[in-house]
JSON list of C-alpha atoms in Angstrom, two decimals:
[
{"chain": "A", "resi": 25, "resn": "MET", "atom": "CA", "xyz": [112.34, 113.69, 102.51]},
{"chain": "A", "resi": 26, "resn": "SER", "atom": "CA", "xyz": [110.36, 110.47, 102.66]},
{"chain": "A", "resi": 27, "resn": "TYR", "atom": "CA", "xyz": [107.21, 109.63, 104.57]},
{"chain": "A", "resi": 28, "resn": "ILE", "atom": "CA", "xyz": [106.92, 106.60, 106.81]},
{"chain": "A", "resi": 29, "resn": "PRO", "atom": "CA", "xyz": [103.16, 106.01, 107.22]},
{"chain": "A", "resi": 30, "resn": "ILE", "atom": "CA", "xyz": [100.99, 104.37, 109.82]},
{"chain": "A", "resi": 31, "resn": "ASN", "atom": "CA", "xyz": [97.30, 104.04, 109.00]},
{"chain": "A", "resi": 32, "resn": "ILE", "atom": "CA", "xyz": [95.11, 105.25, 111.85]},
{"chain": "A", "resi": 33, "resn": "ARG", "atom": "CA", "xyz": [91.89, 103.40, 112.65]},
{"chain": "A", "resi": 34, "resn": "PRO", "atom": "CA", "xyz": [89.11, 105.29, 110.85]},
{"chain": "A", "resi": 35, "resn": "HIS", "atom": "CA", "xyz": [86.88, 105.82, 113.90]},
{"chain": "A", "resi": 36, "resn": "LEU", "atom": "CA", "xyz": [89.74, 107.68, 115.63]},
{"chain": "A", "resi": 37, "resn": "VAL", "atom": "CA", "xyz": [90.12, 110.19, 112.78]},
{"chain": "A", "resi": 38, "resn": "PRO", "atom": "CA", "xyz": [87.14, 112.48, 113.58]},
{"chain": "A", "resi": 39, "resn": "PHE", "atom": "CA", "xyz": [88.13, 112.44, 117.26]},
{"chain": "A", "resi": 40, "resn": "LEU", "atom": "CA", "xyz": [91.75, 113.37, 116.54]},
{"chain": "A", "resi": 41, "resn": "TYR", "atom": "CA", "xyz": [90.66, 115.84, 113.85]},
{"chain": "A", "resi": 42, "resn": "GLN", "atom": "CA", "xyz": [88.71, 117.85, 116.42]},
{"chain": "A", "resi": 43, "resn": "GLU", "atom": "CA", "xyz": [90.94, 117.39, 119.45]},
{"chain": "A", "resi": 44, "resn": "PHE", "atom": "CA", "xyz": [94.38, 118.14, 117.97]},
{"chain": "A", "resi": 45, "resn": "GLU", "atom": "CA", "xyz": [95.22, 121.64, 116.84]},
{"chain": "A", "resi": 46, "resn": "GLY", "atom": "CA", "xyz": [96.48, 121.54, 113.29]},
{"chain": "A", "resi": 47, "resn": "ARG", "atom": "CA", "xyz": [96.56, 123.33, 109.97]},
{"chain": "A", "resi": 48, "resn": "GLU", "atom": "CA", "xyz": [93.32, 122.81, 108.13]},
{"chain": "A", "resi": 49, "resn": "ALA", "atom": "CA", "xyz": [92.89, 123.04, 104.36]},
{"chain": "A", "resi": 50, "resn": "VAL", "atom": "CA", "xyz": [90.72, 121.75, 101.52]},
{"chain": "A", "resi": 51, "resn": "TYR", "atom": "CA", "xyz": [92.60, 119.57, 99.06]},
{"chain": "A", "resi": 52, "resn": "LEU", "atom": "CA", "xyz": [90.93, 117.87, 96.07]},
{"chain": "A", "resi": 53, "resn": "GLY", "atom": "CA", "xyz": [87.52, 118.30, 97.70]},
{"chain": "A", "resi": 54, "resn": "LYS", "atom": "CA", "xyz": [88.63, 116.82, 101.02]},
{"chain": "A", "resi": 55, "resn": "LYS", "atom": "CA", "xyz": [89.03, 118.59, 104.34]},
{"chain": "A", "resi": 56, "resn": "VAL", "atom": "CA", "xyz": [92.58, 117.92, 105.53]},
{"chain": "A", "resi": 57, "resn": "SER", "atom": "CA", "xyz": [94.25, 118.69, 108.83]},
{"chain": "A", "resi": 58, "resn": "SER", "atom": "CA", "xyz": [98.00, 118.45, 109.35]},
{"chain": "A", "resi": 59, "resn": "ILE", "atom": "CA", "xyz": [99.04, 118.05, 112.97]},
{"chain": "A", "resi": 60, "resn": "LYS", "atom": "CA", "xyz": [102.66, 118.48, 113.97]},
{"chain": "A", "resi": 61, "resn": "ILE", "atom": "CA", "xyz": [103.82, 116.31, 116.89]},
{"chain": "A", "resi": 62, "resn": "GLY", "atom": "CA", "xyz": [107.11, 117.28, 118.54]},
{"chain": "A", "resi": 63, "resn": "ALA", "atom": "CA", "xyz": [109.63, 114.43, 118.73]},
{"chain": "A", "resi": 64, "resn": "ASP", "atom": "CA", "xyz": [110.26, 115.31, 122.38]},
{"chain": "A", "resi": 65, "resn": "SER", "atom": "CA", "xyz": [106.57, 115.30, 123.35]},
{"chain": "A", "resi": 66, "resn": "SER", "atom": "CA", "xyz": [105.23, 112.25, 125.19]},
{"chain": "A", "resi": 67, "resn": "LEU", "atom": "CA", "xyz": [103.43, 111.09, 122.02]},
{"chain": "A", "resi": 68, "resn": "GLY", "atom": "CA", "xyz": [106.48, 111.79, 119.85]},
{"chain": "A", "resi": 69, "resn": "ARG", "atom": "CA", "xyz": [108.80, 109.87, 122.18]},
{"chain": "A", "resi": 70, "resn": "SER", "atom": "CA", "xyz": [106.39, 106.93, 122.14]},
{"chain": "A", "resi": 71, "resn": "MET", "atom": "CA", "xyz": [106.42, 106.93, 118.33]},
{"chain": "A", "resi": 72, "resn": "ARG", "atom": "CA", "xyz": [110.21, 107.11, 118.25]},
{"chain": "A", "resi": 73, "resn": "LEU", "atom": "CA", "xyz": [110.38, 103.89, 120.26]},
{"chain": "A", "resi": 74, "resn": "TYR", "atom": "CA", "xyz": [108.49, 102.06, 117.49]},
{"chain": "A", "resi": 75, "resn": "THR", "atom": "CA", "xyz": [110.76, 103.19, 114.68]},
{"chain": "A", "resi": 76, "resn": "VAL", "atom": "CA", "xyz": [112.99, 100.51, 113.17]},
{"chain": "A", "resi": 77, "resn": "LYS", "atom": "CA", "xyz": [116.33, 101.94, 112.10]},
{"chain": "A", "resi": 78, "resn": "ALA", "atom": "CA", "xyz": [118.98, 100.87, 109.64]},
{"chain": "A", "resi": 79, "resn": "ASP", "atom": "CA", "xyz": [122.42, 102.21, 108.71]},
{"chain": "A", "resi": 80, "resn": "PHE", "atom": "CA", "xyz": [122.91, 105.78, 109.97]},
{"chain": "A", "resi": 81, "resn": "PRO", "atom": "CA", "xyz": [119.85, 106.88, 111.89]},
{"chain": "A", "resi": 82, "resn": "LYS", "atom": "CA", "xyz": [119.04, 110.56, 112.06]},
{"chain": "A", "resi": 83, "resn": "ARG", "atom": "CA", "xyz": [116.66, 111.75, 114.72]},
{"chain": "A", "resi": 84, "resn": "SER", "atom": "CA", "xyz": [113.62, 113.57, 113.42]},
{"chain": "A", "resi": 85, "resn": "GLU", "atom": "CA", "xyz": [112.48, 116.83, 114.98]},
{"chain": "A", "resi": 86, "resn": "TYR", "atom": "CA", "xyz": [108.78, 116.20, 114.50]},
{"chain": "A", "resi": 87, "resn": "TYR", "atom": "CA", "xyz": [106.07, 113.89, 113.26]},
{"chain": "A", "resi": 88, "resn": "ASN", "atom": "CA", "xyz": [102.91, 114.71, 111.31]},
{"chain": "A", "resi": 89, "resn": "ILE", "atom": "CA", "xyz": [99.42, 113.33, 111.51]},
{"chain": "A", "resi": 90, "resn": "TYR", "atom": "CA", "xyz": [97.35, 113.87, 108.35]},
{"chain": "A", "resi": 91, "resn": "LEU", "atom": "CA", "xyz": [93.62, 113.51, 108.79]},
{"chain": "A", "resi": 92, "resn": "THR", "atom": "CA", "xyz": [91.20, 113.72, 105.88]},
{"chain": "A", "resi": 93, "resn": "LEU", "atom": "CA", "xyz": [87.45, 114.07, 105.78]},
{"chain": "A", "resi": 94, "resn": "GLU", "atom": "CA", "xyz": [85.70, 113.60, 102.45]},
{"chain": "A", "resi": 95, "resn": "GLU", "atom": "CA", "xyz": [82.00, 114.29, 101.92]},
{"chain": "A", "resi": 96, "resn": "LEU", "atom": "CA", "xyz": [80.74, 111.61, 99.50]},
{"chain": "A", "resi": 97, "resn": "PRO", "atom": "CA", "xyz": [77.98, 112.25, 96.92]},
{"chain": "A", "resi": 98, "resn": "ASP", "atom": "CA", "xyz": [75.56, 109.99, 98.82]},
{"chain": "A", "resi": 99, "resn": "GLY", "atom": "CA", "xyz": [75.88, 112.22, 101.91]},
{"chain": "A", "resi": 100, "resn": "LYS", "atom": "CA", "xyz": [78.15, 109.86, 103.84]},
{"chain": "A", "resi": 101, "resn": "LYS", "atom": "CA", "xyz": [81.60, 110.82, 105.05]},
{"chain": "A", "resi": 102, "resn": "LYS", "atom": "CA", "xyz": [84.89, 109.04, 104.48]},
{"chain": "A", "resi": 103, "resn": "TYR", "atom": "CA", "xyz": [87.64, 109.41, 107.06]},
{"chain": "A", "resi": 104, "resn": "GLU", "atom": "CA", "xyz": [91.31, 108.58, 106.66]},
{"chain": "A", "resi": 105, "resn": "GLY", "atom": "CA", "xyz": [94.24, 109.19, 108.94]},
{"chain": "A", "resi": 106, "resn": "ASN", "atom": "CA", "xyz": [97.97, 108.64, 108.61]},
{"chain": "A", "resi": 107, "resn": "TYR", "atom": "CA", "xyz": [100.79, 109.21, 111.00]},
{"chain": "A", "resi": 108, "resn": "PHE", "atom": "CA", "xyz": [104.04, 110.23, 109.30]},
{"chain": "A", "resi": 109, "resn": "ARG", "atom": "CA", "xyz": [107.60, 110.70, 110.31]},
{"chain": "A", "resi": 110, "resn": "MET", "atom": "CA", "xyz": [109.63, 112.85, 107.95]},
{"chain": "A", "resi": 111, "resn": "GLU", "atom": "CA", "xyz": [113.18, 111.70, 107.39]},
{"chain": "A", "resi": 112, "resn": "SER", "atom": "CA", "xyz": [115.95, 112.31, 104.93]},
{"chain": "A", "resi": 113, "resn": "GLY", "atom": "CA", "xyz": [116.64, 109.15, 102.96]},
{"chain": "A", "resi": 114, "resn": "LYS", "atom": "CA", "xyz": [120.28, 110.20, 102.61]},
{"chain": "A", "resi": 115, "resn": "LYS", "atom": "CA", "xyz": [121.10, 109.51, 106.23]},
{"chain": "A", "resi": 116, "resn": "SER", "atom": "CA", "xyz": [118.56, 107.03, 107.52]},
{"chain": "A", "resi": 117, "resn": "PHE", "atom": "CA", "xyz": [116.08, 104.40, 106.53]},
{"chain": "A", "resi": 118, "resn": "LEU", "atom": "CA", "xyz": [113.19, 104.19, 108.94]},
{"chain": "A", "resi": 119, "resn": "GLN", "atom": "CA", "xyz": [109.94, 102.31, 109.04]},
{"chain": "A", "resi": 120, "resn": "PHE", "atom": "CA", "xyz": [107.23, 101.18, 111.39]},
{"chain": "A", "resi": 121, "resn": "THR", "atom": "CA", "xyz": [106.64, 97.45, 111.69]},
{"chain": "A", "resi": 122, "resn": "PRO", "atom": "CA", "xyz": [103.12, 95.98, 111.57]},
{"chain": "A", "resi": 123, "resn": "GLU", "atom": "CA", "xyz": [103.40, 95.45, 115.34]},
{"chain": "A", "resi": 124, "resn": "ALA", "atom": "CA", "xyz": [104.26, 99.14, 115.77]},
{"chain": "A", "resi": 125, "resn": "THR", "atom": "CA", "xyz": [101.19, 100.13, 113.74]},
{"chain": "A", "resi": 126, "resn": "THR", "atom": "CA", "xyz": [99.03, 98.03, 116.07]},
{"chain": "A", "resi": 127, "resn": "GLU", "atom": "CA", "xyz": [100.64, 99.47, 119.20]},
{"chain": "A", "resi": 128, "resn": "ILE", "atom": "CA", "xyz": [100.35, 103.09, 118.05]},
{"chain": "A", "resi": 129, "resn": "ASN", "atom": "CA", "xyz": [96.68, 102.53, 117.21]},
{"chain": "A", "resi": 130, "resn": "ASN", "atom": "CA", "xyz": [96.19, 100.91, 120.63]},
{"chain": "A", "resi": 131, "resn": "LEU", "atom": "CA", "xyz": [97.68, 104.01, 122.28]},
{"chain": "A", "resi": 132, "resn": "LEU", "atom": "CA", "xyz": [95.39, 106.32, 120.29]},
{"chain": "A", "resi": 133, "resn": "GLU", "atom": "CA", "xyz": [92.45, 104.02, 121.11]},
{"chain": "A", "resi": 134, "resn": "ASP", "atom": "CA", "xyz": [93.27, 104.30, 124.83]},
{"chain": "A", "resi": 135, "resn": "ILE", "atom": "CA", "xyz": [93.34, 108.11, 124.56]},
{"chain": "A", "resi": 136, "resn": "PHE", "atom": "CA", "xyz": [89.98, 108.03, 122.77]},
{"chain": "A", "resi": 137, "resn": "ARG", "atom": "CA", "xyz": [88.33, 105.74, 125.35]},
{"chain": "A", "resi": 138, "resn": "ILE", "atom": "CA", "xyz": [89.71, 107.58, 128.38]},
{"chain": "A", "resi": 139, "resn": "SER", "atom": "CA", "xyz": [88.55, 110.89, 126.88]},
{"chain": "A", "resi": 140, "resn": "PHE", "atom": "CA", "xyz": [85.11, 109.39, 126.30]},
{"chain": "A", "resi": 141, "resn": "VAL", "atom": "CA", "xyz": [84.73, 108.28, 129.93]},
{"chain": "A", "resi": 142, "resn": "TYR", "atom": "CA", "xyz": [85.88, 111.65, 131.29]},
{"chain": "A", "resi": 143, "resn": "PHE", "atom": "CA", "xyz": [83.55, 113.41, 128.84]},
{"chain": "A", "resi": 144, "resn": "VAL", "atom": "CA", "xyz": [80.51, 111.44, 130.00]},
{"chain": "A", "resi": 145, "resn": "ASP", "atom": "CA", "xyz": [81.45, 111.97, 133.65]},
{"chain": "A", "resi": 146, "resn": "GLY", "atom": "CA", "xyz": [81.77, 115.72, 133.14]},
{"chain": "A", "resi": 147, "resn": "TYR", "atom": "CA", "xyz": [78.63, 116.01, 131.02]},
{"chain": "A", "resi": 148, "resn": "THR", "atom": "CA", "xyz": [76.49, 114.18, 133.56]},
{"chain": "A", "resi": 149, "resn": "LYS", "atom": "CA", "xyz": [77.48, 116.60, 136.35]},
{"chain": "A", "resi": 150, "resn": "HIS", "atom": "CA", "xyz": [74.78, 118.89, 134.98]},
{"chain": "A", "resi": 151, "resn": "PRO", "atom": "CA", "xyz": [71.51, 118.17, 136.81]},
{"chain": "A", "resi": 152, "resn": "ASP", "atom": "CA", "xyz": [69.47, 117.82, 133.59]},
{"chain": "A", "resi": 153, "resn": "ALA", "atom": "CA", "xyz": [71.94, 115.52, 131.82]},
{"chain": "A", "resi": 154, "resn": "SER", "atom": "CA", "xyz": [71.84, 111.75, 131.60]},
{"chain": "A", "resi": 155, "resn": "VAL", "atom": "CA", "xyz": [74.41, 109.15, 130.56]},
{"chain": "A", "resi": 156, "resn": "LYS", "atom": "CA", "xyz": [72.31, 108.47, 127.46]},
{"chain": "A", "resi": 157, "resn": "SER", "atom": "CA", "xyz": [72.27, 112.12, 126.39]},
{"chain": "A", "resi": 158, "resn": "ALA", "atom": "CA", "xyz": [76.02, 112.45, 127.07]},
{"chain": "A", "resi": 159, "resn": "ILE", "atom": "CA", "xyz": [76.78, 109.42, 124.91]},
{"chain": "A", "resi": 160, "resn": "ASP", "atom": "CA", "xyz": [74.45, 110.63, 122.15]},
{"chain": "A", "resi": 161, "resn": "TYR", "atom": "CA", "xyz": [76.26, 113.98, 122.15]},
{"chain": "A", "resi": 162, "resn": "PHE", "atom": "CA", "xyz": [79.69, 112.27, 122.01]},
{"chain": "A", "resi": 163, "resn": "ILE", "atom": "CA", "xyz": [78.56, 109.99, 119.17]},
{"chain": "A", "resi": 164, "resn": "ASP", "atom": "CA", "xyz": [77.23, 112.98, 117.20]},
{"chain": "A", "resi": 165, "resn": "LYS", "atom": "CA", "xyz": [80.27, 115.14, 117.90]},
{"chain": "A", "resi": 166, "resn": "TYR", "atom": "CA", "xyz": [82.69, 112.56, 116.47]},
{"chain": "A", "resi": 167, "resn": "ASP", "atom": "CA", "xyz": [80.43, 110.99, 113.80]},
{"chain": "A", "resi": 168, "resn": "LEU", "atom": "CA", "xyz": [80.70, 107.58, 115.43]},
{"chain": "A", "resi": 169, "resn": "LEU", "atom": "CA", "xyz": [77.49, 106.26, 113.87]},
{"chain": "A", "resi": 170, "resn": "GLU", "atom": "CA", "xyz": [79.47, 106.14, 110.61]},
{"chain": "A", "resi": 171, "resn": "PHE", "atom": "CA", "xyz": [81.63, 103.42, 112.20]},
{"chain": "A", "resi": 172, "resn": "GLY", "atom": "CA", "xyz": [78.95, 101.22, 113.72]},
{"chain": "A", "resi": 173, "resn": "PHE", "atom": "CA", "xyz": [79.01, 102.63, 117.26]},
{"chain": "A", "resi": 174, "resn": "SER", "atom": "CA", "xyz": [75.70, 102.89, 119.08]},
{"chain": "A", "resi": 175, "resn": "ASN", "atom": "CA", "xyz": [74.50, 104.33, 122.33]},
{"chain": "A", "resi": 176, "resn": "GLU", "atom": "CA", "xyz": [74.26, 100.79, 123.73]},
{"chain": "A", "resi": 177, "resn": "SER", "atom": "CA", "xyz": [77.81, 99.78, 122.77]},
{"chain": "A", "resi": 178, "resn": "MET", "atom": "CA", "xyz": [79.23, 103.06, 124.10]},
{"chain": "A", "resi": 179, "resn": "ARG", "atom": "CA", "xyz": [77.18, 102.73, 127.31]},
{"chain": "A", "resi": 180, "resn": "GLN", "atom": "CA", "xyz": [78.68, 99.27, 127.86]},
{"chain": "A", "resi": 181, "resn": "LEU", "atom": "CA", "xyz": [82.14, 100.74, 127.36]},
{"chain": "A", "resi": 182, "resn": "TYR", "atom": "CA", "xyz": [81.38, 103.57, 129.78]},
{"chain": "A", "resi": 183, "resn": "TYR", "atom": "CA", "xyz": [80.13, 101.35, 132.60]},
{"chain": "A", "resi": 184, "resn": "ARG", "atom": "CA", "xyz": [82.98, 98.90, 132.09]},
{"chain": "A", "resi": 185, "resn": "GLU", "atom": "CA", "xyz": [85.60, 101.61, 132.47]},
{"chain": "A", "resi": 186, "resn": "LYS", "atom": "CA", "xyz": [84.12, 104.47, 134.49]},
{"chain": "A", "resi": 187, "resn": "GLY", "atom": "CA", "xyz": [85.31, 103.33, 137.90]},
{"chain": "A", "resi": 188, "resn": "THR", "atom": "CA", "xyz": [88.89, 102.80, 136.83]},
{"chain": "A", "resi": 189, "resn": "LYS", "atom": "CA", "xyz": [89.48, 105.42, 134.14]},
{"chain": "A", "resi": 190, "resn": "LEU", "atom": "CA", "xyz": [93.23, 105.04, 133.82]},
{"chain": "A", "resi": 191, "resn": "ASP", "atom": "CA", "xyz": [93.45, 101.31, 134.52]},
{"chain": "A", "resi": 192, "resn": "ARG", "atom": "CA", "xyz": [93.29, 100.61, 130.79]},
{"chain": "A", "resi": 193, "resn": "LEU", "atom": "CA", "xyz": [96.82, 102.04, 130.58]},
{"chain": "A", "resi": 194, "resn": "LYS", "atom": "CA", "xyz": [98.16, 99.30, 132.84]},
{"chain": "A", "resi": 195, "resn": "GLU", "atom": "CA", "xyz": [96.20, 96.39, 131.36]},
{"chain": "A", "resi": 196, "resn": "GLN", "atom": "CA", "xyz": [96.42, 94.65, 127.99]},
{"chain": "A", "resi": 197, "resn": "SER", "atom": "CA", "xyz": [94.90, 96.72, 125.21]},
{"chain": "A", "resi": 198, "resn": "ALA", "atom": "CA", "xyz": [91.39, 95.79, 124.18]},
{"chain": "A", "resi": 199, "resn": "ASN", "atom": "CA", "xyz": [91.21, 93.84, 120.96]},
{"chain": "A", "resi": 200, "resn": "ARG", "atom": "CA", "xyz": [87.52, 94.59, 120.45]},
{"chain": "A", "resi": 201, "resn": "VAL", "atom": "CA", "xyz": [87.20, 97.64, 118.25]},
{"chain": "A", "resi": 202, "resn": "THR", "atom": "CA", "xyz": [83.96, 98.11, 116.36]},
{"chain": "A", "resi": 203, "resn": "ASN", "atom": "CA", "xyz": [84.28, 97.42, 112.63]},
{"chain": "A", "resi": 204, "resn": "TYR", "atom": "CA", "xyz": [88.08, 97.55, 112.65]},
{"chain": "A", "resi": 205, "resn": "LYS", "atom": "CA", "xyz": [90.03, 95.23, 110.41]},
{"chain": "A", "resi": 206, "resn": "LYS", "atom": "CA", "xyz": [93.81, 95.03, 110.47]},
{"chain": "A", "resi": 207, "resn": "PRO", "atom": "CA", "xyz": [95.45, 96.56, 107.38]}
]
């Protein structure tokens, strides 16, 4: 079997790590979570569309997302995430193009941002809660300070998207992602 990787934007890793159910383990001092995505799930079908095939393609039954969290000696955390499709090299040669990597990350970014807006909306239903406290909680929950996010930047995102939560799925993907550089 061979792996066909897609690097996931680092700020999405702690979010996906907590929100997907997966097998968790410690490997070489790093916390690792392996998440199995069915090929017939909505996310799996989306990924299949981005696969470039050659020769005799063989359909895969599942995909894996591997998320790692490493505690560094200076107290900081290092996050890495990869999306893999397992295939037999005997029958097919598959890969994801650079454009596919961007599109898959854009889809995961949309899921992240939509979840954020719904989270803040739900959190602020409590009479003692404020938008600021909801955003602070979200930032802490997913270690977003590690990636340059702030309450102010997240508040701007929230107010920009709160009235039309799902509209981002029908518009062009945002190209402004904090501290993200293309691989």
